[in-house]
mmCIF file of C-alpha atoms in Angstrom:
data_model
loop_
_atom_site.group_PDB
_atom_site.id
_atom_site.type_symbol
_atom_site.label_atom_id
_atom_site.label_comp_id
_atom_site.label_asym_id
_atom_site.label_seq_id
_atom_site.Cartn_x
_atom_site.Cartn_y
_atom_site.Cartn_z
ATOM 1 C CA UNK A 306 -56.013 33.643 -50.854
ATOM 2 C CA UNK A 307 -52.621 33.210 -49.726
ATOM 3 C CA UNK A 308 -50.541 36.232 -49.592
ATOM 4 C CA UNK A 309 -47.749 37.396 -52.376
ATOM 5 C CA UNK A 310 -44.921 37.048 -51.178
ATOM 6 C CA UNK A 311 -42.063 38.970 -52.501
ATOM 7 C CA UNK A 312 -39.067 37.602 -55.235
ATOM 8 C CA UNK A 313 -36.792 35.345 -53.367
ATOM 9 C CA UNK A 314 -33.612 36.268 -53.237
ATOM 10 C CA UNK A 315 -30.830 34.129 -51.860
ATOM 11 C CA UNK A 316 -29.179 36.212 -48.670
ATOM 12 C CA UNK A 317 -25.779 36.882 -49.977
ATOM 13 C CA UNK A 318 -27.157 38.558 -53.723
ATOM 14 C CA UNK A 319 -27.806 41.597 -52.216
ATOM 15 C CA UNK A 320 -25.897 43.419 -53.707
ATOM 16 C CA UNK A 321 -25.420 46.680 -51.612
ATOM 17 C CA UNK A 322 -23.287 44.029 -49.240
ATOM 18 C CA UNK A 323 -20.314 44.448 -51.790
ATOM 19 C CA UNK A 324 -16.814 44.345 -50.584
ATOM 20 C CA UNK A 325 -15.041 47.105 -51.138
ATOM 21 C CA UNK A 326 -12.191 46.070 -48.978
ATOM 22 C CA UNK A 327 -11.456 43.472 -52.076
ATOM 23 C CA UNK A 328 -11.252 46.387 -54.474
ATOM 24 C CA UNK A 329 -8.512 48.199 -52.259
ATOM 25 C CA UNK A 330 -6.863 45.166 -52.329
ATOM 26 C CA UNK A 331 -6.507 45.054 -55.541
ATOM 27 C CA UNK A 332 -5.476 48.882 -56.058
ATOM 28 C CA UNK A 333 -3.095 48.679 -53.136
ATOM 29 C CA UNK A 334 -1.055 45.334 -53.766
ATOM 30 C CA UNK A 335 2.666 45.882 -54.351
ATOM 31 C CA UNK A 336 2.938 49.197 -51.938
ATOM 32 C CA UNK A 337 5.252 48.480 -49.140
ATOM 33 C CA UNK A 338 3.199 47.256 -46.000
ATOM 34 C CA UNK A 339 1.603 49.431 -43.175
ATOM 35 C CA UNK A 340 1.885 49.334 -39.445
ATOM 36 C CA UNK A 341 -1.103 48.323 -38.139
ATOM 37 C CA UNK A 342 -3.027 51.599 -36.535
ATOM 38 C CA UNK A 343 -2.821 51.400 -33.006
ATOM 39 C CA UNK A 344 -6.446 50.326 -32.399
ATOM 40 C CA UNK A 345 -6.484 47.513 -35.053
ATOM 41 C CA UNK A 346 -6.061 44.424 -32.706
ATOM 42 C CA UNK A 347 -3.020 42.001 -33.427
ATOM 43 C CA UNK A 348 -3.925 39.151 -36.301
ATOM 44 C CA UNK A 349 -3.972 36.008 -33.796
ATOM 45 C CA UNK A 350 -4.969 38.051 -30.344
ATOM 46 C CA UNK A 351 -7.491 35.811 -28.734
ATOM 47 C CA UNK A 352 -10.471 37.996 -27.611
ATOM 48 C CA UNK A 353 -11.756 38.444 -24.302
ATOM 49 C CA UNK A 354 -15.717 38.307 -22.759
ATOM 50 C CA UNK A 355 -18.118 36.381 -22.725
ATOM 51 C CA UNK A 356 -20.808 35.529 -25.517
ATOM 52 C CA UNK A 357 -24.419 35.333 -23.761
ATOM 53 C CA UNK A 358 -26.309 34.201 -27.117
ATOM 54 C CA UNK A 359 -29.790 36.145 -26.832
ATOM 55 C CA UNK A 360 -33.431 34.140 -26.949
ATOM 56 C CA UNK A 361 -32.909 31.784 -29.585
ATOM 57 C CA UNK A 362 -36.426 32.232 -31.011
ATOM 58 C CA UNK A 363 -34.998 35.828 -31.984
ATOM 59 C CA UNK A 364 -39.382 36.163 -32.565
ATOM 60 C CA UNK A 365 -38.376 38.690 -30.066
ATOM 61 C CA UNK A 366 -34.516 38.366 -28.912
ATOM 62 C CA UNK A 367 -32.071 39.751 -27.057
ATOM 63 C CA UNK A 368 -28.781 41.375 -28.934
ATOM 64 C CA UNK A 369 -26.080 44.199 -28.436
ATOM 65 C CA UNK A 370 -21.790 45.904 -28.596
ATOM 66 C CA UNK A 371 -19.334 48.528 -29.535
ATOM 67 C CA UNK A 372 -16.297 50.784 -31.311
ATOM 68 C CA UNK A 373 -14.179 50.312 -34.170
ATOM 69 C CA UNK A 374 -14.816 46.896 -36.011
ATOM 70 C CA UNK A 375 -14.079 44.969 -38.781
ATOM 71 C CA UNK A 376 -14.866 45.806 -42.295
ATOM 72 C CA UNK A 377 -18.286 46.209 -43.308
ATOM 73 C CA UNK A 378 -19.540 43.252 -44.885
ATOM 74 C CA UNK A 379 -17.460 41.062 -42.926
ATOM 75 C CA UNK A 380 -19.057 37.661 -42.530
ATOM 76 C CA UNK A 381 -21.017 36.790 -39.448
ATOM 77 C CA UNK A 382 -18.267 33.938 -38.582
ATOM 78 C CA UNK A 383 -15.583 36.617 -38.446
ATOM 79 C CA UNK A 384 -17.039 38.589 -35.546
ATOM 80 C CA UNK A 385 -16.415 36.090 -32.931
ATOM 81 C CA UNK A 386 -13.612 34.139 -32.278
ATOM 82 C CA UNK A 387 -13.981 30.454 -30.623
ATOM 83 C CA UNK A 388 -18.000 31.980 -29.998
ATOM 84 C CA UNK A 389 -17.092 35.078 -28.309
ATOM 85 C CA UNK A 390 -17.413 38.586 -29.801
ATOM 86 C CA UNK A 391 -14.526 40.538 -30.719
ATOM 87 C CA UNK A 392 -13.299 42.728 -27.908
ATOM 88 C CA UNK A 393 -13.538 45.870 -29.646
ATOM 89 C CA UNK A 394 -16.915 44.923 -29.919
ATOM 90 C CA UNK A 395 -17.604 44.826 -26.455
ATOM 91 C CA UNK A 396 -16.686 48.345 -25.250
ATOM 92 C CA UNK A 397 -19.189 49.406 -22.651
ATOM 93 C CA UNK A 398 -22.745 50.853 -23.529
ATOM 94 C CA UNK A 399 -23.802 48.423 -26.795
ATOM 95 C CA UNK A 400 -26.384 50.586 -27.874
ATOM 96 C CA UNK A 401 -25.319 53.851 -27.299
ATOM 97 C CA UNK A 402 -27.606 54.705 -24.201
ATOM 98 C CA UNK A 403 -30.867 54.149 -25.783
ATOM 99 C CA UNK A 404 -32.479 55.993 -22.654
ATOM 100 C CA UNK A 405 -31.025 59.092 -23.322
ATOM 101 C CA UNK A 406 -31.815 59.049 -26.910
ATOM 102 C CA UNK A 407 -34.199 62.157 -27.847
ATOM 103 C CA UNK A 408 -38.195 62.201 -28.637
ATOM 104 C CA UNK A 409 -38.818 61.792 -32.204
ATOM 105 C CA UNK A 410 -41.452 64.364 -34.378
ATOM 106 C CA UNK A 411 -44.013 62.268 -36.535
ATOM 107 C CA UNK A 412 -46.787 62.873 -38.566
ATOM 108 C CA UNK A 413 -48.770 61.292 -35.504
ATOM 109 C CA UNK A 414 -47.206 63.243 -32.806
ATOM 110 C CA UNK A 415 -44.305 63.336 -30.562
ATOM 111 C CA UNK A 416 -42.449 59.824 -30.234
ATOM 112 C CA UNK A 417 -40.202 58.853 -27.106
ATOM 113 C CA UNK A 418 -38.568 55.303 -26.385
ATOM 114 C CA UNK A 419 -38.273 54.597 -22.539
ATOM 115 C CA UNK A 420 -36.627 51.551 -21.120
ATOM 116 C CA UNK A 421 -38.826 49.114 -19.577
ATOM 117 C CA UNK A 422 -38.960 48.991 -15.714
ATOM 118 C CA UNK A 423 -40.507 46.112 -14.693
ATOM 119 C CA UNK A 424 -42.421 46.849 -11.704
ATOM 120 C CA UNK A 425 -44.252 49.499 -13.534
ATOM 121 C CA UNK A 426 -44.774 48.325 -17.346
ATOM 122 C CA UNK A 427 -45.033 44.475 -16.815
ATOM 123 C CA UNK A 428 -49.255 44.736 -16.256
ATOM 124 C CA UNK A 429 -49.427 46.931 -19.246
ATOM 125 C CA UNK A 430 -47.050 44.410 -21.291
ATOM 126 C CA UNK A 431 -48.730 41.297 -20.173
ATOM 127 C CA UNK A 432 -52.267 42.753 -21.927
ATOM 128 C CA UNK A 433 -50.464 43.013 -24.561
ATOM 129 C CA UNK A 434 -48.774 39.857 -25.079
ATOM 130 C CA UNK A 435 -52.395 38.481 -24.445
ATOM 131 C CA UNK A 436 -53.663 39.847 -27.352
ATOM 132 C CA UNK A 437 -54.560 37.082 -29.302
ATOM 133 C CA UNK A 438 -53.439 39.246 -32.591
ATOM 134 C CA UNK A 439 -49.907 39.755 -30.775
ATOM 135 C CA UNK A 440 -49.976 36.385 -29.366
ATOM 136 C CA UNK A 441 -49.939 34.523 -32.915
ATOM 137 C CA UNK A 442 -46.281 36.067 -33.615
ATOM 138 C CA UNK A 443 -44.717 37.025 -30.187
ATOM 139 C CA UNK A 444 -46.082 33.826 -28.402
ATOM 140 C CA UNK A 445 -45.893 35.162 -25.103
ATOM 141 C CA UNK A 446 -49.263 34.739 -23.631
ATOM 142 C CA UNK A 447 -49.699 33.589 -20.334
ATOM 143 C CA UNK A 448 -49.447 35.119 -16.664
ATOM 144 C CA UNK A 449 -47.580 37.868 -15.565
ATOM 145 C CA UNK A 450 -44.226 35.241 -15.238
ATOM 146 C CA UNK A 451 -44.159 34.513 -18.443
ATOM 147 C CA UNK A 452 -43.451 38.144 -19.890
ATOM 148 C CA UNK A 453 -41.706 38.832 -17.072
ATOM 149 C CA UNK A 454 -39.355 36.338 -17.568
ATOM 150 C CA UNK A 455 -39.021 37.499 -21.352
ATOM 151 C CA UNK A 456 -38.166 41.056 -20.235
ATOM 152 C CA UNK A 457 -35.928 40.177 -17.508
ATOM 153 C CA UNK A 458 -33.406 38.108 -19.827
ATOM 154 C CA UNK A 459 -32.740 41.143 -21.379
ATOM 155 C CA UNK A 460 -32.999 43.556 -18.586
ATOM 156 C CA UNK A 461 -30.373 41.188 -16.906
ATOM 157 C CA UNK A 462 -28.317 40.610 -19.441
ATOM 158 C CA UNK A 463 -25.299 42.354 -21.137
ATOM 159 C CA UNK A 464 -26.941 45.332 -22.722
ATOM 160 C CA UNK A 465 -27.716 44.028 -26.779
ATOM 161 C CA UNK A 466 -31.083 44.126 -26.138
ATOM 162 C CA UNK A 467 -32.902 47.091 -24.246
ATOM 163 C CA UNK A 468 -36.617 46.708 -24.361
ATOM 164 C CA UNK A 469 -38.701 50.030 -24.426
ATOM 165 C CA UNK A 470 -42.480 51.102 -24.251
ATOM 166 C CA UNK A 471 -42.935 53.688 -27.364
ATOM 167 C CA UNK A 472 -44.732 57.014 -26.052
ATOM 168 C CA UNK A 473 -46.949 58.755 -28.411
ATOM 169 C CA UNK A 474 -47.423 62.309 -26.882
ATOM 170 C CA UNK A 475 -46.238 60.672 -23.553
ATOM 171 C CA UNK A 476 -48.802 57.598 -23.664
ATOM 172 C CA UNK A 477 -47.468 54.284 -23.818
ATOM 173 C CA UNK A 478 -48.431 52.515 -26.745
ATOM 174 C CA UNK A 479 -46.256 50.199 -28.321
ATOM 175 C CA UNK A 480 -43.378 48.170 -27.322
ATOM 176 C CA UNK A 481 -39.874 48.046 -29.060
ATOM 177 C CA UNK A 482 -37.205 45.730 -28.446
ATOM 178 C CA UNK A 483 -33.413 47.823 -30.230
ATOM 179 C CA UNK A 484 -31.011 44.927 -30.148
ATOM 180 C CA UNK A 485 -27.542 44.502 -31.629
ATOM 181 C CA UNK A 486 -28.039 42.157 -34.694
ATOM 182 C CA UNK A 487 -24.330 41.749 -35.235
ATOM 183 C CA UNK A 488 -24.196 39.842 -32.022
ATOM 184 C CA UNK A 489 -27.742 38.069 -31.752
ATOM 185 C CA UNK A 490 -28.260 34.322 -33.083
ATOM 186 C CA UNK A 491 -29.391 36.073 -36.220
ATOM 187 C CA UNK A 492 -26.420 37.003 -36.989
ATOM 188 C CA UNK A 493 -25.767 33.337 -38.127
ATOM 189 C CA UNK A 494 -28.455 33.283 -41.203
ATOM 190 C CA UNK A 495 -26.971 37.140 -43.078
ATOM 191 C CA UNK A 496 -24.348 38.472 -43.607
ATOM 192 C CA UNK A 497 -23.768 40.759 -41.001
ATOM 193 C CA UNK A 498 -21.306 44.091 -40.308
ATOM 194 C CA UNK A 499 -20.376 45.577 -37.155
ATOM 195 C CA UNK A 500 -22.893 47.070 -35.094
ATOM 196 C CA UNK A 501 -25.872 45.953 -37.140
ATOM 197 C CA UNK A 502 -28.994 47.415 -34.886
ATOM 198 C CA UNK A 503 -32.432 45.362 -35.132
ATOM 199 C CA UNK A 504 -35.551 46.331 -34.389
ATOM 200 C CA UNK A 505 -38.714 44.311 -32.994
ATOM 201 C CA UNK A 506 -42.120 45.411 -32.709
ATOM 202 C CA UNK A 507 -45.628 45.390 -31.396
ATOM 203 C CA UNK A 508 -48.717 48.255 -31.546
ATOM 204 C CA UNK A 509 -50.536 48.199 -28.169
ATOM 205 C CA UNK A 510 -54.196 48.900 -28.568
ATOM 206 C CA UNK A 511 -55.915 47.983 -31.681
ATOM 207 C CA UNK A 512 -57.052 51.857 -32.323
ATOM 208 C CA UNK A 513 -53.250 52.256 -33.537
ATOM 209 C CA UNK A 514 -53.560 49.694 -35.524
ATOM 210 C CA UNK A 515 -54.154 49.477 -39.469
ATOM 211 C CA UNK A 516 -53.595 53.169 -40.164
ATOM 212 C CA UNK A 517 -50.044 53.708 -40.793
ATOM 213 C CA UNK A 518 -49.257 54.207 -37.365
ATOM 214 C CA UNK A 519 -46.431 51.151 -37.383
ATOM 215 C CA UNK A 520 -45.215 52.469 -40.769
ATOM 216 C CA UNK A 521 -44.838 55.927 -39.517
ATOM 217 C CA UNK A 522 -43.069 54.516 -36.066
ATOM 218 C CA UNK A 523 -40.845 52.295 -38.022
ATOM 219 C CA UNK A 524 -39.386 55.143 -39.769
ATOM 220 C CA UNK A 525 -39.125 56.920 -37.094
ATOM 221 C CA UNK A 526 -36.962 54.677 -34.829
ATOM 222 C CA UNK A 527 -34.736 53.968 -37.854
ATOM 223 C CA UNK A 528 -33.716 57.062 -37.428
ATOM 224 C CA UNK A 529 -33.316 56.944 -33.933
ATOM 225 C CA UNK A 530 -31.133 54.407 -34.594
ATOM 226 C CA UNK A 531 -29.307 55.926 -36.924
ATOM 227 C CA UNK A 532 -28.953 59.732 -35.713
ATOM 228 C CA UNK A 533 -28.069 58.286 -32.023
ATOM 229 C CA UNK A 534 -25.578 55.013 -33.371
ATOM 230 C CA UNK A 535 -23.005 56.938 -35.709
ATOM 231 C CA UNK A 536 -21.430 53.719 -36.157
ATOM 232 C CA UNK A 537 -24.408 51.481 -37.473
ATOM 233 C CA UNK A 538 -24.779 51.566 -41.309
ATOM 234 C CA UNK A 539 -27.794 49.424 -40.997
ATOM 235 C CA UNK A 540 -30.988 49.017 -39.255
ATOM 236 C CA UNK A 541 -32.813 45.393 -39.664
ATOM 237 C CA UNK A 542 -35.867 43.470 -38.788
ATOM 238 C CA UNK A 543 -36.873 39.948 -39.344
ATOM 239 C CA UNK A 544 -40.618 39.980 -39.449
ATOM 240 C CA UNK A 545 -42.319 36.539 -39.883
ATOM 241 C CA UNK A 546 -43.664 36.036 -43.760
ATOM 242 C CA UNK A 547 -46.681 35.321 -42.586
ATOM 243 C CA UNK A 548 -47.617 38.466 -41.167
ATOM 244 C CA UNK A 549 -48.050 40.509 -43.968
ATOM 245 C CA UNK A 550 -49.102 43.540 -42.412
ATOM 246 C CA UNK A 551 -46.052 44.329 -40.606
ATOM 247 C CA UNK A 552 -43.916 43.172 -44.071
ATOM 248 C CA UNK A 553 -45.895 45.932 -45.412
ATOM 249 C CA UNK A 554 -45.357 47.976 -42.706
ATOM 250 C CA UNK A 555 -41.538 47.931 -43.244
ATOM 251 C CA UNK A 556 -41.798 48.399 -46.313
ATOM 252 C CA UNK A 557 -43.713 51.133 -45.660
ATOM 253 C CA UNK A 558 -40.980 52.825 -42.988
ATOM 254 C CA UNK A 559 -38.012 52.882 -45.360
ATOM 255 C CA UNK A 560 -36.849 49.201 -45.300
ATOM 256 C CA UNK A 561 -36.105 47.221 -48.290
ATOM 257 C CA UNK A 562 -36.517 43.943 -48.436
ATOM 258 C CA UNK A 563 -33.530 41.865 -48.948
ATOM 259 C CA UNK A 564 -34.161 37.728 -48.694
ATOM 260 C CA UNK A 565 -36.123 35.283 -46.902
ATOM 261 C CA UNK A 566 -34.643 33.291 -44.012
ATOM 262 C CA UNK A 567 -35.202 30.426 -42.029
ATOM 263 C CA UNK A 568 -34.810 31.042 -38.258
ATOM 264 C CA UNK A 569 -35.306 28.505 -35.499
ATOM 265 C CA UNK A 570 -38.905 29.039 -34.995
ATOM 266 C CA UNK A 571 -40.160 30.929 -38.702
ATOM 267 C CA UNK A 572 -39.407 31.746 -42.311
ATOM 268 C CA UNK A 573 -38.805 35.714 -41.701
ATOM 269 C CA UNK A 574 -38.216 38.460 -44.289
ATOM 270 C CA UNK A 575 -34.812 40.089 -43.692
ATOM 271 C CA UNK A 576 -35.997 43.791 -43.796
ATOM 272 C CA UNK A 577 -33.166 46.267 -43.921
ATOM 273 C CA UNK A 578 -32.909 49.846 -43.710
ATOM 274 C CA UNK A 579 -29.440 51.753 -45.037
ATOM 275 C CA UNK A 580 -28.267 54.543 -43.441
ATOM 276 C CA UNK A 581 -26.371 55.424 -46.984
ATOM 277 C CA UNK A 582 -30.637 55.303 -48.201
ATOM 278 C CA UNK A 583 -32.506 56.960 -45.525
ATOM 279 C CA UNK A 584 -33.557 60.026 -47.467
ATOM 280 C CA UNK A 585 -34.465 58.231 -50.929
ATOM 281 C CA UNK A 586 -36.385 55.343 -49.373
#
């Protein structure tokens, strides 16, 4: 039986993506002009940096930036200028130091992200990418080169995407990639605000597997996310329709599921989690 999938929803009706700037607009228009605060960059400044677009598959990309930004619900288009980010959004560490972030307590036990370091994770990551159940959605089977070469475009790159083995009660197993949505490809099919953080996701050994052990870890770095990136409102994933379980699985963690969208290389479920929802959903 195919699976359900659930009510499609065309990506700009959801409706907690409201502008509220349009509403202070409107309550504001006749009072005699502001100065401009003195971190709100000049209408017309050309911004500086360079845009390094992350995998283009996004089935397991590379994103990342920032301070102060534009108003949430911005559209994607108005982050970048001539295809480069916003300086403001470029203002050192893009996620907020992920390695020093603290261990999270879970049902399960006690969760840690740590950064990847190549010459010691890549054998364990290479198993894992060569399970055949990983292997249908992340598509990096192969030799050793080939998920090195996946892990080294980020570990190389400008910081918006920081890949990490998960550590249940110190053992490593599962692997997280925490990348800036606002400034990965994805960014092109949502409407996305400032500092968007996305999430990507694989369970190592097939014992953690099918038992709520994703949902539980889901939920968990959400709020990673959240209590370590005081400026990120929202927490997404992009899970491919087809995989059901891990739909579920977000579902599951606190996400909500907001429209279907058609990426480069799958139909994927926008999953979001709110920070403004975190402790009803």
């Amino acid at each position: 039986m195919s699976p359900t999938r659930p009510p499609t929803d065309p990506p700009g009706d959801d409706t907690l993506d409201l502008r509220v700037d349009d509403l202070v607009a409107l309550l504001t228009r006749g009072a005699p002009p502001q100065p401009p605060a003195p971190d709100t960059p000049t209408p017309g400044t050309p911004a500086t940096g360079t845009f390094v677009p992350g995998n283009p598959a996004t089935a397991a990309g590379n994103p990342a930036a920032g301070t102060s930004a534009p108003v949430p619900g911005t559209p994607a288009g108005a982050l970048f200028r001539g295809g480069h980010p916003h300086r403001e959004l470029l203002d050192g560490d893009l996620l907020d130091s992920v390695a020093s972030w603290s261990p999270a307590a879970t049902p399960v036990g006690s969760f840690r992200l740590v950064p990847v370091r190549l010459e010691r994770d890549l054998p364990l990551l290479t198993r894992w990418m060569n399970d055949p159940a990983v292997a249908a959605f992340w598509e990096l089977a192969g030799p050793e080169t080939v998920t090195a070469d996946h892990l080294r475009a980020q570990l190389e790159g400008d910081g918006r995407s920081v890949p990490c083995l998960g550590l249940l009660d110190g053992t490593p197993m599962s692997y997280f990639e925490i990348y800036r949505a606002d400034l990965d490809p994805l960014a092109r099919h949502y409407p996305a605000r400032p500092h968007d953080t996305g999430l990507h996701l694989l369970i190592g050994g097939t014992a953690d597997r099918g038992r709520g052990v994703g949902t539980t870890l889901l939920r968990a770095v959400a709020d990673l996310v959240l209590d370590h990136r005081p400026r990120c409102t929202r927490v997404l994933a992009e899970p491919d329709l087809r995989n059901t379980p891990s739909v579920s699985a977000f579902l599951g963690g606190g996400f909500r599921y907001a429209a279907e969208v058609d990426l480069p290389d799958k139909r994927a479920a926008l999953m979001i989690r709110d920070r403004a929802l975190r402790h009803v959903l």
